[in-house]
Amino acid sequence: MSDKVSLPAPREAAPDGARGEPLLVAEGLTKHFPITGGFPVKRRIGAVQAVDGLDLTVRAGESFGLVGESGCGKSTTGRLLTRLLEPTAGRIVYRGRDITHAGRRELAPFRAEIQMIFQDPYASLNPRHTVGKIVSGPMEINGIDPPGGREARVRELLETVGLSPEHYNRFPHEFSGGQRQRIGVARALALEPKLIVADEPVSALDVSIQAQVVNLLRDVQRELGIAFVFIAHDLAVVRHFSQRVAVMYLGKIVEVGDRDDIYRRPRHPYTHALLSAVPEAADLMDTPAGGDGSARASRERIRLAGDVPSPIRPPSGCRFRTRCWKAREECATEEPPLLRAEGSGPGHLSACHFPEPPTVERTTEVILDPALRAAEGHTESQPPNHAQ
Amino acid sequence: MTATTPFLSVRDLYVRFATEDGTVKAVDGLSFELERGRTLGIVGESGSGKSVTNLAVLGLHDPRTTEIEGEILLDGQELTGAPESALEKVRGHKAAMIFQDSLTALSPYYTVGRQIAEPFRKHTGATRREARLRAVEMLKRVGIPNPALRVDDYPHQFSGGMRQRAMIAMALVCDPQLLIADEPTTALDVTVQAQILDLLKDLQQQTGSAIILITHDLGVVAHTVDELLVMYAGRAVERGTVREVLGAPRHPYTWGLLGSMPRLTSDVEEPLSPIPGAPPSLLAPPPGCPFHPRCASVAAVGGDRCRTERPELPAGRGAACHLTPERQRAIFAGQIKPRLR
């Protein structure tokens, strides 16, 4: 497919949309989903604390990555930022306007500027609509008539995303997964948005197709200067796409910073554990065939115990403490604030009482998994581990 | 590859499905061997035939719509065309399978302990009490805390990682000599995936069983398997030890897969180098080399060979490609490897 994005008409420079300026600011953003139960009268018996007190800033024209494991609240965050969900608490400010609880009518102008790309390219396109109708839908809803007409604009957009303008009258089922995701991208671009929230846009695609779509999104982001919130669980993909990255765990941001801060100088133990758990084929690339198997010597090896705790009853204090090898009493009683740790660069914040040294090279292994400890014959005393 | 008969030997395997649109050639002439105590990784994208191959090995396909040809020898026993009664003795006892989705693979109606104990009772004739003790022991081995209590839990009471462990316990309960793990970690988070892969490796060291690990993720195989088979459109396109295949890949498709994956250390300014196009339809695979419509090396081979002649995979280390091994090495070292930095 095309390597280069052919640019649609240049947008007019918005006075408050200059690159680097805060575009979207979230403060103390919280979403609790109530759980009801009981008989005969249903009442609220608890809440899933999906997102709990999130502070983040997305600057104009930047790509902001959100990583974390399933259930950490990254998708909920994306839906809150686009106001598809109503926040329980906190504030969302878009270009200086508080849109936290803005109504449908009030939101309408912002909805055109904030678009979304969804994970499932099969479920997110209406099977009864032609590609032309799908991509022109946003223009129709917003009553926008671009010069030259909607159809010409759609054909231009299809070309931008690497499809053929002749695909205008086809239906989604005639396309492969990767092509459908391109249609989704074209639809998101239709209104020349300032911000696109992409929720796992490539994880449903095959490896070889994933790379095509990642390249397309990168070109779109860079050449059109659109700010992106890129939500994904794949750390390598997020690194490749994002200038700034936030790591989430159980509804909170545990670390945020520039790409290299997070991937080369992480401070939070969870970020270390996540990075060390990524299996990499490239580890074998440099070692000659028939080596001794120590390909991973320079990379960390941290094996956490158990799974992420339930967001219904998250651990007290630091939410990561139940799986952390550094946890002490303080971690159970006091929640660590998201701060710049000593030795971290500006804009690199982490939420840990006992931050790790800023490097990903490690000489000792950390293995908390009881089955692995047994299998590998570790006999020394257990590290502090409150899991299960 | 030794002179004696290997533990598992698959030769010229063909699997075809009859569908409304025609015959799908899901596996199109596949051969491989596996020894005890070794792990074979099979990588490929969806529709490459990697899962179908292993369902065929265990006879788990639908006999009404599936046509299987070829030879599957497990420890000297022919499995293709074997009667269901013979296959039942093999499944769960000599060979077992771990599935991707533990929530659908475990029955929600029975306790985890009962599901682990069932194959044990069936194959060894153990009593209910013995089987229960065995289930507790297995749960302990795969690292479930409080196994004596958790044995009476239902699958929904387990977390995703624990369910996957329970499924491994179920597969290992009869000490199978062959374990087939079909995308065992795809549904799991990375931190849990790392635990499960390490666990499989350690359990193998204890039991000496052979493992087939099926995955789409080249990263997963890098630290887990000994030998690697890369599949594309129902055929094996490259084979070798994992070090050979990932350290110095020979087939243009393997190059494409590696170039498609960003790494934690790659240069972020460089765009990824994806494989153009999409995998072919197995209803009507392209003539000649099935990869040629997406291949950048067709010109390097020259002439019409890639379009007309199907390349064969040599025995042992090698790739099913018309490029000579020397050209493969040269292209990888000169053009591909620098881009993978």
XYZ file of C-alpha atoms in Angstrom:
729
model
C 0.000 0.000 0.000
C 1.016 3.634 -0.219
C 3.887 4.609 2.015
C 3.146 8.278 1.987
C -0.036 9.948 3.059
C -1.389 12.210 0.370
C -2.458 15.301 2.169
C -5.971 16.629 1.985
C -6.476 20.399 1.878
C -4.388 22.066 4.618
C -6.434 23.030 7.593
C -6.560 26.596 8.829
C -4.314 27.084 11.843
C -6.486 27.347 14.897
C -5.282 30.105 17.214
C -5.526 27.901 20.259
C -4.450 24.691 18.556
C -0.738 25.358 18.152
C 1.469 22.313 18.631
C 2.556 21.693 22.212
C -0.275 23.653 23.854
C -2.533 21.646 26.174
C -5.486 20.473 24.106
C -7.267 18.185 26.503
C -6.745 18.210 30.240
C -8.231 15.709 32.667
C -8.082 16.325 36.408
C -9.027 13.755 39.006
C -10.995 11.887 36.376
C -12.978 9.084 38.003
C -15.421 6.475 36.772
C -17.062 4.007 39.124
C -19.522 1.520 37.675
C -22.110 0.663 40.318
C -22.829 -2.975 41.113
C -26.367 -3.649 42.176
C -27.759 -6.721 43.866
C -30.046 -7.949 46.597
C -33.602 -9.184 46.681
C -36.387 -8.097 46.653
C -35.135 -4.527 46.529
C -32.084 -3.987 44.349
C -29.561 -1.676 45.853
C -26.048 -0.583 45.241
C -23.650 -3.043 46.848
C -20.377 -1.780 45.497
C -18.605 -0.244 42.560
C -16.031 -1.224 39.997
C -13.443 1.492 40.349
C -12.476 1.420 36.688
C -10.745 4.788 36.656
C -9.846 6.480 39.902
C -8.438 9.983 40.020
C -6.617 10.322 36.729
C -4.640 13.432 35.830
C -3.416 13.744 32.279
C -2.752 16.330 29.618
C -2.812 15.750 25.894
C -1.023 18.477 23.957
C -2.008 19.601 20.496
C -0.389 17.552 17.757
C 1.258 15.005 20.041
C 0.737 11.273 20.269
C 0.007 10.159 23.777
C 0.160 6.440 24.554
C -1.826 4.699 27.277
C -0.586 1.208 28.200
C -1.617 -1.306 30.781
C -2.984 -4.789 31.201
C -6.622 -5.731 30.728
C -8.878 -4.223 33.352
C -6.538 -1.344 34.165
C -9.096 1.185 32.917
C -7.403 2.345 29.722
C -10.462 1.799 27.530
C -12.724 3.445 30.082
C -10.355 6.404 30.065
C -10.664 6.658 26.288
C -14.430 6.610 26.508
C -14.408 9.239 29.233
C -12.167 11.547 27.224
C -14.521 11.315 24.240
C -17.455 11.723 26.626
C -19.024 8.437 25.568
C -19.187 7.785 29.294
C -20.236 10.216 31.988
C -17.452 10.745 34.559
C -18.312 10.022 38.209
C -15.994 12.790 39.360
C -13.224 15.013 38.103
C -12.958 17.476 35.249
C -12.310 17.322 31.515
C -11.220 20.561 29.892
C -10.995 20.730 26.113
C -9.348 23.848 24.647
C -10.121 25.796 27.786
C -13.776 24.756 27.984
C -15.038 22.501 30.753
C -16.899 19.684 28.992
C -17.134 17.321 31.971
C -20.893 17.324 32.113
C -21.704 19.201 28.931
C -24.991 18.186 27.368
C -25.561 16.787 23.899
C -26.140 20.180 22.307
C -23.177 21.789 24.039
C -20.909 18.901 23.070
C -21.831 18.869 19.398
C -19.076 21.237 18.200
C -16.443 19.326 20.194
C -17.650 15.961 19.005
C -16.593 16.954 15.501
C -13.092 17.711 16.732
C -12.632 14.594 18.858
C -12.974 11.346 16.913
C -12.514 7.712 17.809
C -11.069 4.626 16.127
C -12.294 1.353 17.549
C -10.660 -2.013 18.097
C -12.975 -4.331 16.217
C -13.056 -3.525 12.507
C -15.967 -5.936 12.082
C -18.295 -4.513 14.715
C -17.539 -0.832 14.231
C -18.759 -0.529 10.620
C -22.447 -0.818 9.750
C -22.729 -3.824 7.394
C -25.740 -2.333 5.587
C -24.028 0.911 4.628
C -21.648 1.417 1.743
C -18.161 2.690 2.437
C -19.229 6.019 0.989
C -22.114 6.323 3.413
C -19.973 5.240 6.371
C -17.201 7.729 5.701
C -19.531 10.598 4.800
C -21.706 9.894 7.846
C -19.900 12.345 10.152
C -20.208 15.119 7.515
C -23.896 14.404 7.074
C -24.575 14.499 10.816
C -22.688 17.748 11.231
C -24.158 19.310 8.093
C -20.751 19.899 6.544
C -20.538 20.348 2.784
C -16.900 20.468 1.757
C -16.028 22.298 -1.452
C -16.462 19.851 -4.325
C -19.074 17.868 -2.465
C -19.069 15.060 0.079
C -18.446 12.313 -2.408
C -15.261 13.904 -3.715
C -14.069 14.403 -0.141
C -14.750 10.746 0.701
C -12.853 9.562 -2.363
C -9.959 11.772 -1.339
C -10.054 10.351 2.197
C -10.096 6.786 0.879
C -6.951 7.565 -1.039
C -5.378 9.120 2.048
C -5.790 5.880 3.979
C -4.455 3.722 1.164
C -7.724 2.469 -0.298
C -8.928 3.010 -3.820
C -11.498 5.770 -4.501
C -13.424 3.124 -6.453
C -14.244 1.439 -3.153
C -16.878 4.132 -2.580
C -19.850 1.907 -3.383
C -18.634 -1.289 -1.781
C -19.879 -2.796 1.473
C -17.729 -3.580 4.534
C -17.959 -7.373 4.074
C -15.997 -7.059 0.834
C -12.936 -5.895 2.745
C -10.327 -7.640 4.871
C -9.737 -6.712 8.511
C -6.877 -4.361 7.710
C -8.840 -2.600 4.977
C -11.818 -2.202 7.285
C -9.612 -0.564 9.850
C -8.517 1.838 7.106
C -12.181 2.683 6.500
C -12.486 3.403 10.221
C -9.480 5.720 9.988
C -10.996 7.516 6.970
C -14.209 8.053 8.910
C -12.283 9.461 11.861
C -10.455 11.870 9.536
C -13.589 13.036 7.742
C -14.156 16.073 9.968
C -10.489 17.098 10.221
C -10.415 16.393 13.947
C -7.893 17.844 16.359
C -7.823 14.747 18.562
C -8.309 11.072 17.769
C -8.732 8.502 20.506
C -7.664 5.125 19.097
C -8.626 2.224 21.348
C -6.505 -0.848 20.498
C -6.688 0.004 16.793
C -4.418 -2.827 15.644
C -4.755 -5.608 18.191
C -7.456 -7.462 16.224
C -5.283 -7.591 13.095
C -2.693 -10.113 11.933
C 0.941 -9.192 12.538
C 1.729 -8.339 8.920
C -1.415 -6.180 8.643
C -0.827 -4.525 12.032
C 2.346 -2.928 10.731
C 0.505 -1.461 7.728
C -2.088 0.200 9.948
C 0.478 1.418 12.493
C 2.430 3.077 9.675
C -0.751 4.672 8.338
C -1.733 6.067 11.744
C 1.783 7.384 12.272
C 1.774 9.166 8.931
C -1.654 10.632 9.624
C -0.586 11.773 13.069
C 2.659 13.349 11.912
C 1.619 14.883 8.634
C -1.795 16.167 9.617
C -0.665 17.195 13.104
C -3.569 15.480 14.806
C -3.195 14.725 18.507
C -3.667 11.030 19.289
C -4.518 9.151 22.441
C -3.268 5.703 21.500
C -4.590 2.996 23.808
C -2.960 -0.437 23.553
C -1.636 -3.295 25.609
C 1.318 -3.943 23.287
C 4.246 -2.026 24.727
C 6.361 -2.153 21.593
C 3.560 -0.783 19.400
C 2.866 2.031 21.861
C 6.553 2.893 21.987
C 6.703 3.018 18.227
C 3.731 5.340 17.988
C 3.771 7.624 21.014
C 5.898 10.587 22.020
C 4.614 10.494 25.589
C 3.389 7.415 27.417
C 1.346 6.772 30.546
C 1.345 3.384 32.267
C -1.900 2.468 34.025
C -2.518 -0.081 36.741
C -5.904 -0.704 38.346
C -7.486 2.591 37.368
C -4.514 4.806 38.149
C -1.568 6.183 36.252
C 1.535 4.773 37.913
C 4.068 6.404 35.629
C 4.008 8.969 32.854
C 6.760 10.580 30.829
C 8.448 10.899 27.481
C 8.946 7.718 25.494
C 12.550 7.269 26.579
C 11.727 8.031 30.213
C 9.299 5.130 30.282
C 11.196 2.640 28.125
C 14.789 3.368 29.089
C 14.642 5.005 32.489
C 11.489 3.659 34.151
C 11.155 4.244 37.887
C 8.000 2.386 38.868
C 8.462 -1.327 39.676
C 5.352 -2.147 37.639
C 6.786 -0.510 34.520
C 9.942 -2.558 35.037
C 7.907 -5.742 35.387
C 5.836 -4.982 32.290
C 8.888 -4.276 30.150
C 10.704 -7.366 31.355
C 7.699 -9.556 30.538
C 7.588 -8.593 26.847
C 8.948 -11.517 24.858
C 11.206 -10.287 22.078
C 12.205 -12.190 18.978
C 15.039 -9.727 18.451
C 16.806 -11.104 21.513
C 18.061 -13.925 19.337
C 19.100 -11.776 16.428
C 22.561 -10.799 17.571
C 23.706 -14.033 19.141
C 25.354 -16.517 16.783
C 23.477 -19.761 16.189
C 24.314 -22.366 18.807
C 24.955 -19.832 21.566
C 24.564 -20.675 25.222
C 21.039 -19.359 25.611
C 21.964 -16.269 27.570
C 20.432 -14.030 24.937
C 18.498 -12.185 27.565
C 21.349 -11.526 29.944
C 21.241 -7.776 29.609
C 17.468 -7.558 29.922
C 15.555 -7.706 33.136
C 13.748 -10.781 34.318
C 10.909 -10.094 36.714
C 8.124 -12.586 37.224
C 5.217 -11.208 39.193
C 2.957 -13.474 41.195
C -0.721 -13.853 40.424
C -2.976 -11.527 38.489
C -4.194 -7.974 38.727
C -6.478 -7.664 41.810
C -10.174 -6.925 41.399
C -11.026 -3.257 40.810
C -14.071 -3.760 43.033
C -11.899 -3.947 46.134
C -8.514 -2.572 45.139
C -5.686 -2.940 47.685
C -5.260 -0.112 50.167
C -2.421 2.341 49.742
C -0.433 1.564 46.638
C -2.540 -0.618 44.369
C 0.463 -2.500 43.036
C 1.775 -3.514 46.455
C 0.194 -7.010 46.400
C 2.442 -7.996 43.486
C 5.444 -5.805 44.231
C 8.755 -7.178 45.480
C 9.611 -3.930 47.234
C 6.387 -3.512 49.181
C 6.695 -2.473 52.827
C 4.209 -1.474 55.477
C 4.119 2.106 54.279
C 2.833 0.957 50.910
C -0.303 -0.533 52.476
C -1.235 2.561 54.432
C -0.200 5.451 52.259
C -1.040 5.943 48.632
C 2.015 7.156 46.716
C 1.345 10.390 44.824
C 2.277 10.793 41.150
C 5.448 12.874 41.487
C 8.752 13.524 39.844
C 11.094 11.073 41.567
C 14.607 12.113 42.489
C 16.809 11.646 39.434
C 13.946 11.736 36.936
C 13.768 14.282 34.146
C 11.130 17.017 33.920
C 7.691 15.722 33.004
C 8.581 12.202 34.133
C 6.268 11.346 37.020
C 5.958 8.090 38.946
C 3.806 6.959 41.837
C 6.021 4.843 44.078
C 7.411 5.174 47.598
C 10.557 3.267 46.641
C 11.320 4.005 43.006
C 13.739 1.790 41.082
C 17.008 3.153 39.769
C 16.526 4.671 36.300
C 17.790 1.800 34.116
C 16.374 -1.396 32.665
C 19.526 -3.397 33.272
C 19.364 -5.644 36.256
C 21.803 -8.080 37.770
C 19.470 -10.049 40.016
C 16.283 -11.807 39.031
C 12.971 -11.175 40.725
C 10.690 -14.193 40.784
C 7.556 -13.996 42.882
C 5.595 -16.746 41.173
C 5.315 -19.647 43.666
C 5.128 -22.333 40.962
C 8.259 -21.032 39.280
C 10.070 -20.696 42.561
C 9.253 -24.306 43.361
C 10.192 -25.468 39.887
C 13.468 -23.601 39.866
C 14.357 -24.814 43.349
C 14.534 -21.476 45.095
C 14.829 -22.189 48.781
C 15.571 -18.830 50.353
C 12.863 -16.998 52.243
C 9.931 -15.588 50.349
C 10.075 -11.921 49.514
C 7.318 -9.783 50.990
C 4.360 -10.939 49.004
C 0.789 -10.382 49.973
C -0.701 -11.907 46.877
C -3.825 -13.980 47.292
C 16.748 -35.872 13.301
C 18.054 -39.265 14.320
C 18.082 -42.519 12.420
C 15.559 -44.112 14.775
C 11.882 -43.290 14.358
C 11.072 -39.952 15.938
C 8.523 -39.684 18.718
C 6.077 -37.729 16.575
C 6.315 -37.775 12.838
C 3.902 -36.013 10.501
C 4.442 -36.707 6.828
C 2.712 -35.151 3.807
C -0.298 -34.074 5.776
C -3.211 -32.675 3.787
C -6.345 -31.343 5.474
C -9.236 -30.174 3.315
C -12.594 -28.816 4.373
C -15.648 -29.000 2.177
C -17.503 -25.683 2.346
C -20.340 -24.141 0.364
C -17.862 -22.104 -1.639
C -15.588 -25.007 -2.469
C -12.771 -26.958 -0.908
C -10.527 -25.145 1.557
C -6.995 -26.484 1.518
C -6.246 -25.710 5.145
C -3.066 -27.804 5.305
C -1.330 -28.480 2.033
C 1.459 -31.015 2.354
C 3.094 -30.571 5.741
C 5.863 -32.681 7.260
C 7.650 -32.334 10.579
C 9.161 -34.411 13.341
C 9.463 -33.945 17.062
C 11.522 -35.738 19.714
C 10.739 -36.252 23.397
C 11.813 -33.423 25.655
C 11.898 -30.951 22.765
C 9.589 -28.065 21.973
C 8.460 -27.258 18.462
C 7.062 -23.815 17.774
C 4.629 -23.357 14.902
C 4.123 -19.715 13.944
C 1.864 -18.221 11.333
C -0.967 -15.773 10.868
C -4.628 -16.646 11.105
C -5.601 -19.093 8.405
C -2.089 -20.442 7.951
C -3.211 -23.901 9.060
C -1.287 -24.057 12.301
C -4.236 -24.937 14.528
C -5.865 -27.264 12.009
C -2.674 -29.328 11.842
C -2.814 -30.018 15.520
C -6.514 -30.715 15.658
C -5.805 -33.308 12.973
C -3.017 -34.846 15.055
C -5.447 -35.432 17.911
C -8.334 -36.385 15.632
C -10.464 -33.484 16.860
C -11.741 -32.462 13.428
C -15.266 -33.015 12.181
C -15.055 -36.207 10.090
C -18.122 -35.277 8.015
C -16.585 -32.214 6.412
C -12.880 -32.845 6.791
C -10.676 -34.908 4.583
C -7.291 -35.888 5.956
C -4.475 -37.483 4.036
C -0.954 -38.320 5.066
C 0.770 -39.990 7.929
C 0.768 -39.059 11.598
C 2.915 -41.403 13.659
C 2.890 -40.887 17.422
C 5.403 -43.181 19.102
C 5.029 -45.575 16.182
C 1.232 -45.549 16.212
C -0.595 -44.393 13.078
C -3.245 -41.803 13.972
C -4.702 -40.876 10.593
C -7.738 -43.012 9.998
C -7.433 -44.650 13.412
C -10.777 -45.621 14.949
C -12.297 -43.267 17.498
C -11.756 -45.817 20.276
C -8.015 -45.815 19.632
C -7.899 -42.024 19.489
C -9.746 -41.808 22.784
C -6.969 -43.790 24.425
C -4.397 -41.378 23.039
C -6.174 -38.119 23.846
C -5.663 -36.913 27.377
C -3.357 -39.813 28.117
C -0.491 -39.909 25.697
C -1.180 -36.566 24.057
C -3.044 -33.607 25.542
C -3.970 -30.153 24.423
C -4.082 -26.698 26.004
C -6.466 -24.291 24.355
C -6.366 -20.537 23.960
C -9.578 -19.604 25.700
C -9.727 -21.205 29.110
C -13.219 -19.900 29.795
C -14.753 -21.835 26.913
C -12.455 -24.841 27.192
C -13.470 -25.516 30.797
C -17.047 -26.484 31.543
C -18.807 -23.979 33.780
C -20.970 -26.730 35.310
C -18.246 -28.786 36.955
C -15.667 -27.906 39.558
C -12.104 -27.414 38.399
C -11.040 -30.429 40.457
C -13.573 -32.710 38.828
C -12.502 -31.639 35.354
C -8.870 -32.318 36.169
C -9.705 -35.671 37.760
C -11.928 -36.923 34.944
C -9.252 -37.829 32.376
C -7.151 -39.335 35.169
C -9.954 -41.664 36.270
C -10.794 -42.570 32.696
C -7.265 -43.466 31.682
C -5.877 -44.969 34.889
C -9.003 -46.404 36.506
C -8.259 -44.559 39.729
C -10.930 -44.193 42.376
C -12.729 -40.941 42.985
C -10.642 -40.273 46.092
C -7.320 -40.997 44.370
C -8.275 -38.812 41.448
C -9.169 -35.939 43.740
C -5.820 -36.170 45.510
C -4.162 -36.201 42.110
C -6.104 -33.057 41.121
C -4.917 -31.262 44.269
C -1.363 -32.331 43.535
C -1.618 -31.066 39.952
C -3.048 -27.701 41.034
C -0.159 -27.374 43.460
C 2.342 -28.144 40.714
C 1.023 -25.407 38.463
C 1.164 -22.895 41.299
C -2.427 -22.459 42.439
C -2.368 -21.271 46.061
C -4.455 -23.283 48.561
C -4.965 -26.170 46.121
C -6.908 -28.288 48.615
C -9.555 -25.577 48.810
C -9.479 -24.319 45.248
C -10.031 -27.825 43.873
C -13.738 -27.421 44.664
C -14.053 -24.050 42.932
C -15.825 -23.546 39.640
C -13.935 -22.042 36.680
C -15.622 -18.648 37.050
C -14.114 -18.319 40.511
C -10.622 -18.450 38.995
C -8.886 -15.505 37.334
C -7.735 -15.761 33.716
C -4.180 -16.736 34.595
C -5.336 -19.286 37.167
C -7.769 -20.844 34.685
C -4.937 -21.229 32.216
C -2.920 -22.934 34.946
C -5.869 -25.186 35.735
C -6.088 -26.128 32.073
C -2.391 -26.955 32.056
C -2.977 -29.097 35.153
C -5.812 -30.875 33.326
C -3.628 -31.517 30.301
C -0.742 -32.826 32.392
C -2.724 -34.989 34.791
C -1.906 -38.250 32.985
C 1.710 -37.265 32.322
C 1.245 -37.013 28.556
C 4.317 -37.453 26.421
C 3.047 -34.932 23.898
C 1.528 -31.616 24.868
C -0.019 -29.382 22.240
C -0.481 -25.791 23.357
C -2.571 -23.767 20.915
C -2.011 -20.044 21.591
C -1.861 -20.794 25.339
C -1.076 -17.202 26.314
C -2.774 -15.085 23.660
C -5.703 -14.205 25.905
C -3.457 -13.317 28.834
C -1.713 -10.149 29.926
C 2.039 -9.932 29.399
C 2.995 -10.374 33.036
C 0.823 -13.484 33.297
C 1.959 -14.709 29.883
C 5.551 -14.643 31.104
C 4.581 -16.731 34.150
C 2.773 -19.337 32.047
C 5.548 -19.684 29.460
C 8.145 -20.137 32.204
C 5.894 -22.674 33.892
C 5.503 -24.745 30.715
C 9.258 -24.769 30.279
C 9.912 -25.841 33.846
C 7.257 -28.546 33.783
C 8.801 -29.890 30.602
C 12.171 -30.138 32.295
C 10.572 -32.231 35.026
C 8.519 -34.538 32.813
C 10.538 -34.696 29.592
C 7.465 -34.436 27.404
C 7.424 -33.108 23.862
C 5.585 -29.821 23.356
C 4.113 -28.204 20.266
C 3.572 -24.505 20.859
C 1.321 -22.802 18.329
C 1.357 -19.019 18.247
C 1.271 -15.991 15.984
C 3.817 -14.180 18.154
C 7.484 -14.617 17.224
C 8.427 -13.106 20.570
C 6.683 -15.893 22.462
C 8.593 -18.636 20.643
C 11.955 -16.900 21.000
C 12.434 -17.922 24.603
C 10.325 -21.051 24.742
C 10.947 -23.414 21.840
C 13.857 -25.411 20.419
C 12.752 -25.801 16.838
C 10.589 -23.547 14.753
C 8.282 -24.054 11.809
C 6.928 -20.993 10.009
C 3.647 -21.624 8.192
C 2.001 -19.654 5.416
C -1.200 -20.565 3.543
C -1.254 -24.155 4.797
C 2.396 -24.879 4.060
C 5.609 -24.801 6.030
C 7.828 -22.134 4.507
C 10.786 -22.236 6.876
C 12.238 -24.645 9.380
C 15.212 -24.692 11.714
C 16.225 -24.278 15.324
C 14.762 -21.168 16.876
C 18.204 -19.573 16.858
C 18.676 -20.281 13.196
C 15.251 -19.043 12.148
C 15.141 -15.895 14.276
C 18.875 -15.204 14.163
C 19.289 -15.601 10.421
C 15.871 -16.067 8.807
C 15.881 -17.244 5.192
C 12.322 -16.947 3.864
C 11.010 -13.559 2.673
C 7.824 -14.184 4.679
C 9.808 -14.607 7.903
C 11.681 -11.393 7.070
C 8.325 -9.695 6.605
C 7.017 -10.944 9.942
C 10.107 -9.699 11.763
C 9.955 -6.349 9.986
C 6.292 -5.948 10.919
C 6.920 -6.124 14.646
C 8.166 -3.039 16.441
C 10.632 -3.846 19.205
C 11.407 -2.205 22.506
C 14.741 -1.058 21.147
C 13.986 -0.293 17.517
C 14.488 3.144 15.984
C 11.202 4.967 16.426
C 11.888 7.343 13.553
C 11.886 4.494 11.067
C 8.472 3.295 9.889
C 7.789 -0.433 10.182
C 8.325 -2.545 7.089
C 5.067 -4.439 6.699
C 4.271 -7.179 4.215
C 2.094 -5.625 1.498
C -1.304 -7.098 0.724
C -3.200 -9.724 2.690
C -2.941 -13.515 3.164
C -4.466 -15.444 0.234
C -7.772 -17.236 0.225
C -7.297 -20.942 0.820
C -10.179 -21.673 -1.542
C -8.006 -20.685 -4.466
C -4.397 -20.273 -3.348
C -2.134 -18.514 -5.848
C -0.267 -20.755 -8.295
C 3.437 -21.331 -7.802
C 4.765 -20.063 -4.493
C 1.740 -19.044 -2.362
C 3.684 -16.049 -1.045
C 4.703 -14.598 -4.421
C 1.938 -11.939 -4.676
C 3.303 -10.311 -1.498
C 6.972 -11.102 -1.951
C 9.657 -8.487 -2.631
C 12.156 -11.077 -3.862
C 10.255 -12.262 -6.952
C 12.458 -10.104 -9.159
C 15.581 -11.412 -7.452
C 14.619 -14.959 -8.426
C 13.961 -13.824 -11.971
C 11.737 -15.247 -14.683
C 8.401 -16.824 -13.990
C 9.571 -19.398 -11.490
C 7.814 -17.919 -8.451
C 4.530 -17.655 -10.342
C 4.561 -21.130 -11.841
C 6.665 -23.473 -9.748
C 5.992 -24.302 -6.132
C 9.181 -24.296 -4.040
C 9.656 -27.294 -1.739
C 10.869 -27.098 1.842
C 14.112 -29.072 2.174
C 14.527 -31.497 5.080
C 16.268 -30.003 8.097
C 17.229 -26.325 8.117
C 15.914 -24.406 5.142
C 13.204 -22.355 3.475
C 10.658 -23.109 0.748
C 11.923 -20.418 -1.595
C 13.403 -20.327 -5.081
C 16.246 -18.108 -3.917
C 19.386 -20.161 -3.366
C 20.458 -20.426 0.284
C 23.437 -18.205 -0.564
C 21.151 -15.507 -1.989
C 18.867 -15.836 1.030
C 21.770 -15.258 3.377
C 23.100 -12.389 1.304
C 19.754 -10.596 1.044
C 19.099 -10.986 4.749
C 22.523 -9.744 5.782
C 22.610 -6.926 3.222
C 19.063 -5.597 3.051
C 16.866 -7.027 5.783
C 19.020 -7.117 8.899
C 20.036 -3.422 8.778
C 16.345 -2.498 8.758
C 15.653 -4.666 11.801
C 18.108 -2.783 13.970
